[in-house]
Amino acid sequence: MAKIKNIEFKNFRNFQAFKTAFDDRLNIFFGNNGCGKTNILEGISLVAKGRGIRNSHISNLINKKGENFLIKNSLDIKDNHFDIEIFSENTNNKFKKIIKINDDQSKDSVNFLYQSISFLTFVPEMERLFQSTPSYRRNFLDRLIFSGKNKYNTLINKYKKLLIERIKILQNDIVDIDWLNNVEQEICKFGLEIYQLRFSQISSINKNINNLKKNHNFPLNIHLLIKDDFVGENTTFEEYLSNLLECRKFDSKYGKTKIGPHRSDIIAKVNNDFDASLLSTGQQKTVVLMILLAQCNHLVNYKNIKPILLFDEIGSHLDEHNRQILLDMINKFDIQFFLTGTDKNLFSFVSTNAQFYNISDI
């Protein structure tokens, strides 16, 4: 898999110009809030499919003194070297991200890049994952699936477009029943595929957490579940379709589809006793790090994928347990890490060699 060797920004976020090389293992950015640490991680993440770790509109990535941004980086992929350019392009007042690989922006080249790179991310909002919205938790789970299946977002997008199309049909003055039936069958097909991938992902996390307990003294016992009032792991296509048909009147009235994977929630049971939403911020961070460790173990040891880890502001709420989980990840896996925090001393527990970057001095 890929290792990122260096990066260069021009008119990206708060950087008019920025350039640095990276260590193949551990890179730690520190500095005051607002100095651009997260922007660096965001710039790194744009080499993958999508709009980066913040999912920002492309126009918002451009420095106010520039008309477009440019990101250059070099990647080593399976002992081959690739020069990457990522830049914004404005066509008819619509900005989009363009990627070139060795000056080639063909679909085949871009798909090769997407298939060769995988990210696992942590952002500060995840410290309240189980007190956040179901939508945020679904997106968290979907990012984990995406880290091992880079075409997963295409499936999600197709499903969302079908939901919109169905509501438009239902709210027409004259409903085309044949059209509606075809759309609902497609919704069930894609919806069940999403459900199965999510159930499989949850099962994998639980299994890997249990396996890792043999060598890790986790402070909490965690079991993840998908909560859904209409569809379960064994729901058939016919049952799903029947439920969807019964909801037509409701969905037409309220302009939304009542059932489906877009309505599910992900919960975590702690010590087989209570919900993770009752945990403190630091404890929720522990759960998230346990999940990321489990996913990393799954990707590396069972999928032959070496993800790149982007952990933003990971330095806060790092108690003894969280430090140990993070340190286990660093020591256990031969992968590339990019970590940020406000102070270099927050990472004094790191026992392996690390490259430190003081972003406040830029």
Coordinates of N, CA and C in Angstrom, one line a residue, residues 183-270:
V183 N -38.3 1.9 -8.7 CA -37.4 2.6 -7.8 C -37.3 2.0 -6.5
E184 N -38.5 1.5 -6.0 CA -38.5 0.9 -4.6 C -37.7 -0.4 -4.7
Q185 N -37.8 -1.2 -5.8 CA -37.0 -2.4 -5.8 C -35.5 -2.1 -5.8
E186 N -35.1 -1.1 -6.5 CA -33.7 -0.7 -6.5 C -33.3 -0.2 -5.1
I187 N -34.2 0.5 -4.4 CA -33.9 1.0 -3.0 C -33.7 -0.3 -2.1
C188 N -34.5 -1.3 -2.3 CA -34.4 -2.5 -1.4 C -33.1 -3.2 -1.8
K189 N -32.7 -3.3 -3.0 CA -31.5 -4.0 -3.4 C -30.3 -3.3 -2.8
F190 N -30.2 -2.0 -3.0 CA -29.0 -1.3 -2.5 C -29.1 -1.1 -1.0
G191 N -30.3 -0.9 -0.5 CA -30.4 -0.8 1.0 C -30.0 -2.1 1.7
L192 N -30.4 -3.3 1.2 CA -30.0 -4.5 1.8 C -28.4 -4.7 1.7
E193 N -27.9 -4.3 0.6 CA -26.4 -4.4 0.5 C -25.7 -3.5 1.5
I194 N -26.2 -2.3 1.7 CA -25.6 -1.4 2.8 C -25.8 -2.1 4.2
Y195 N -27.0 -2.6 4.4 CA -27.2 -3.2 5.7 C -26.2 -4.4 5.9
Q196 N -26.0 -5.2 4.9 CA -25.2 -6.4 5.1 C -23.7 -6.0 5.3
L197 N -23.3 -4.9 4.6 CA -21.9 -4.4 4.8 C -21.8 -3.8 6.2
R198 N -22.8 -3.2 6.7 CA -22.7 -2.6 8.1 C -22.7 -3.7 9.1
F199 N -23.6 -4.7 9.0 CA -23.6 -5.8 9.9 C -22.3 -6.5 9.9
S200 N -21.7 -6.7 8.8 CA -20.4 -7.4 8.6 C -19.3 -6.5 9.3
Q201 N -19.4 -5.2 9.1 CA -18.4 -4.3 9.7 C -18.5 -4.4 11.3
I202 N -19.7 -4.3 11.8 CA -19.9 -4.4 13.2 C -19.4 -5.7 13.8
S203 N -19.7 -6.8 13.1 CA -19.3 -8.1 13.5 C -17.7 -8.2 13.5
S204 N -17.1 -7.6 12.5 CA -15.6 -7.6 12.4 C -15.0 -6.9 13.6
I205 N -15.6 -5.7 13.9 CA -15.0 -4.9 15.0 C -15.2 -5.7 16.3
N206 N -16.3 -6.2 16.6 CA -16.5 -7.0 17.8 C -15.6 -8.1 17.9
K207 N -15.4 -8.8 16.8 CA -14.5 -10.0 16.8 C -13.1 -9.6 17.0
N208 N -12.6 -8.5 16.4 CA -11.2 -8.1 16.5 C -11.0 -7.5 17.9
I209 N -11.9 -6.8 18.5 CA -11.8 -6.3 19.8 C -11.6 -7.5 20.8
N210 N -12.4 -8.5 20.6 CA -12.3 -9.7 21.5 C -10.9 -10.4 21.3
N211 N -10.5 -10.5 20.1 CA -9.2 -11.1 19.8 C -8.0 -10.3 20.4
L212 N -8.2 -9.0 20.3 CA -7.1 -8.2 20.8 C -7.0 -8.1 22.4
K213 N -8.1 -8.5 23.0 CA -8.1 -8.6 24.5 C -7.0 -9.5 25.0
K214 N -6.6 -10.5 24.2 CA -5.6 -11.4 24.7 C -4.3 -10.7 25.0
N215 N -4.0 -9.7 24.3 CA -2.7 -9.0 24.4 C -2.9 -7.5 24.9
H216 N -4.1 -7.1 25.1 CA -4.4 -5.7 25.6 C -5.2 -5.7 26.8
N217 N -4.9 -4.9 27.8 CA -5.7 -4.7 29.0 C -6.7 -3.6 28.8
F218 N -7.7 -3.8 28.0 CA -8.7 -2.8 27.7 C -9.5 -2.5 29.0
P219 N -9.7 -1.2 29.3 CA -10.4 -0.8 30.5 C -11.9 -1.0 30.5
L220 N -12.4 -1.3 29.3 CA -13.9 -1.5 29.1 C -14.1 -2.7 28.2
N221 N -15.2 -3.3 28.4 CA -15.7 -4.4 27.5 C -16.8 -3.7 26.6
I222 N -16.6 -3.8 25.3 CA -17.4 -3.1 24.4 C -18.1 -4.1 23.4
H223 N -19.3 -3.9 23.1 CA -20.0 -4.7 22.1 C -20.9 -3.7 21.3
L224 N -20.6 -3.6 20.0 CA -21.3 -2.8 19.1 C -22.6 -3.5 18.5
L225 N -23.6 -2.7 18.3 CA -24.9 -3.2 17.8 C -25.5 -2.2 16.8
I226 N -26.2 -2.7 15.8 CA -27.0 -1.8 14.9 C -28.4 -1.8 15.4
K227 N -28.9 -0.6 15.7 CA -30.3 -0.5 16.1 C -31.2 0.0 14.9
D228 N -32.2 -0.8 14.6 CA -33.1 -0.5 13.5 C -34.4 -1.1 13.8
D229 N -35.5 -0.3 13.7 CA -36.8 -0.7 14.1 C -37.5 -1.5 13.0
F230 N -37.0 -1.5 11.8 CA -37.7 -2.1 10.6 C -36.9 -3.3 10.0
V231 N -35.6 -3.1 9.9 CA -34.9 -4.1 9.1 C -33.8 -4.7 10.0
G232 N -33.7 -6.0 10.0 CA -32.7 -6.7 10.8 C -31.7 -7.5 9.9
E233 N -30.8 -8.2 10.5 CA -29.7 -8.9 9.7 C -30.3 -9.9 8.8
N234 N -31.5 -10.5 9.1 CA -32.1 -11.6 8.4 C -33.3 -11.2 7.6
T235 N -33.6 -9.9 7.5 CA -34.7 -9.4 6.7 C -34.6 -9.7 5.2
T236 N -35.6 -10.2 4.6 CA -35.6 -10.6 3.2 C -36.0 -9.4 2.3
F237 N -35.7 -9.5 1.1 CA -36.0 -8.5 0.1 C -37.5 -8.2 0.1
E238 N -38.3 -9.3 0.1 CA -39.8 -9.1 0.1 C -40.3 -8.4 1.3
E239 N -39.7 -8.7 2.5 CA -40.1 -8.0 3.7 C -39.8 -6.5 3.7
Y240 N -38.6 -6.2 3.2 CA -38.2 -4.8 3.1 C -39.1 -4.1 2.1
L241 N -39.4 -4.7 1.0 CA -40.2 -4.1 0.0 C -41.6 -3.9 0.5
S242 N -42.1 -4.8 1.2 CA -43.5 -4.7 1.8 C -43.6 -3.6 2.8
N243 N -42.5 -3.4 3.7 CA -42.5 -2.3 4.6 C -42.4 -1.0 3.9
L244 N -41.7 -0.9 2.8 CA -41.5 0.3 2.1 C -42.8 0.7 1.5
L245 N -43.6 -0.3 0.9 CA -44.9 0.0 0.3 C -45.9 0.6 1.4
E246 N -45.8 0.0 2.6 CA -46.7 0.4 3.7 C -46.5 1.8 4.1
C247 N -45.2 2.3 3.9 CA -44.9 3.6 4.4 C -45.1 4.7 3.3
R248 N -45.7 4.4 2.2 CA -45.8 5.3 1.1 C -46.6 6.6 1.5
K249 N -47.7 6.4 2.2 CA -48.6 7.5 2.6 C -47.8 8.4 3.5
F250 N -47.2 7.8 4.5 CA -46.4 8.6 5.5 C -45.3 9.3 4.8
D251 N -44.5 8.7 4.0 CA -43.4 9.2 3.3 C -43.8 10.4 2.4
S252 N -44.9 10.2 1.7 CA -45.4 11.3 0.8 C -45.8 12.5 1.6
K253 N -46.4 12.3 2.8 CA -46.9 13.4 3.6 C -45.7 14.2 4.2
Y254 N -44.7 13.5 4.7 CA -43.6 14.1 5.4 C -42.3 14.4 4.6
G255 N -42.3 13.9 3.3 CA -41.2 14.1 2.4 C -39.9 13.4 2.8
K256 N -40.0 12.3 3.4 CA -38.8 11.5 3.8 C -39.2 10.0 3.9
T257 N -38.2 9.2 3.7 CA -38.4 7.8 3.7 C -38.2 7.2 5.1
K258 N -39.2 6.6 5.7 CA -39.3 6.3 7.1 C -38.3 5.1 7.4
I259 N -38.1 4.2 6.5 CA -37.3 3.0 6.8 C -36.1 2.9 5.9
G260 N -35.1 2.2 6.3 CA -33.9 2.0 5.5 C -32.6 2.3 6.3
P261 N -31.5 2.0 5.7 CA -30.2 2.1 6.4 C -29.9 3.6 6.8
H262 N -30.6 4.5 6.1 CA -30.4 6.0 6.5 C -31.1 6.3 7.8
R263 N -31.8 5.4 8.4 CA -32.5 5.6 9.7 C -31.9 4.8 10.8
S264 N -30.9 4.0 10.5 CA -30.3 3.1 11.6 C -29.5 3.9 12.6
D265 N -29.2 3.3 13.7 CA -28.2 3.9 14.6 C -27.2 2.8 15.1
I266 N -26.1 3.3 15.5 CA -25.1 2.4 16.0 C -24.9 2.6 17.5
I267 N -25.0 1.6 18.3 CA -24.9 1.8 19.8 C -23.8 0.9 20.3
A268 N -23.3 1.2 21.4 CA -22.2 0.4 22.1 C -22.6 0.1 23.5
K269 N -22.7 -1.2 23.8 CA -23.0 -1.6 25.2 C -21.6 -1.8 25.9
V270 N -21.6 -1.2 27.1 CA -20.4 -1.2 27.9 C -20.5 -2.3 29.1

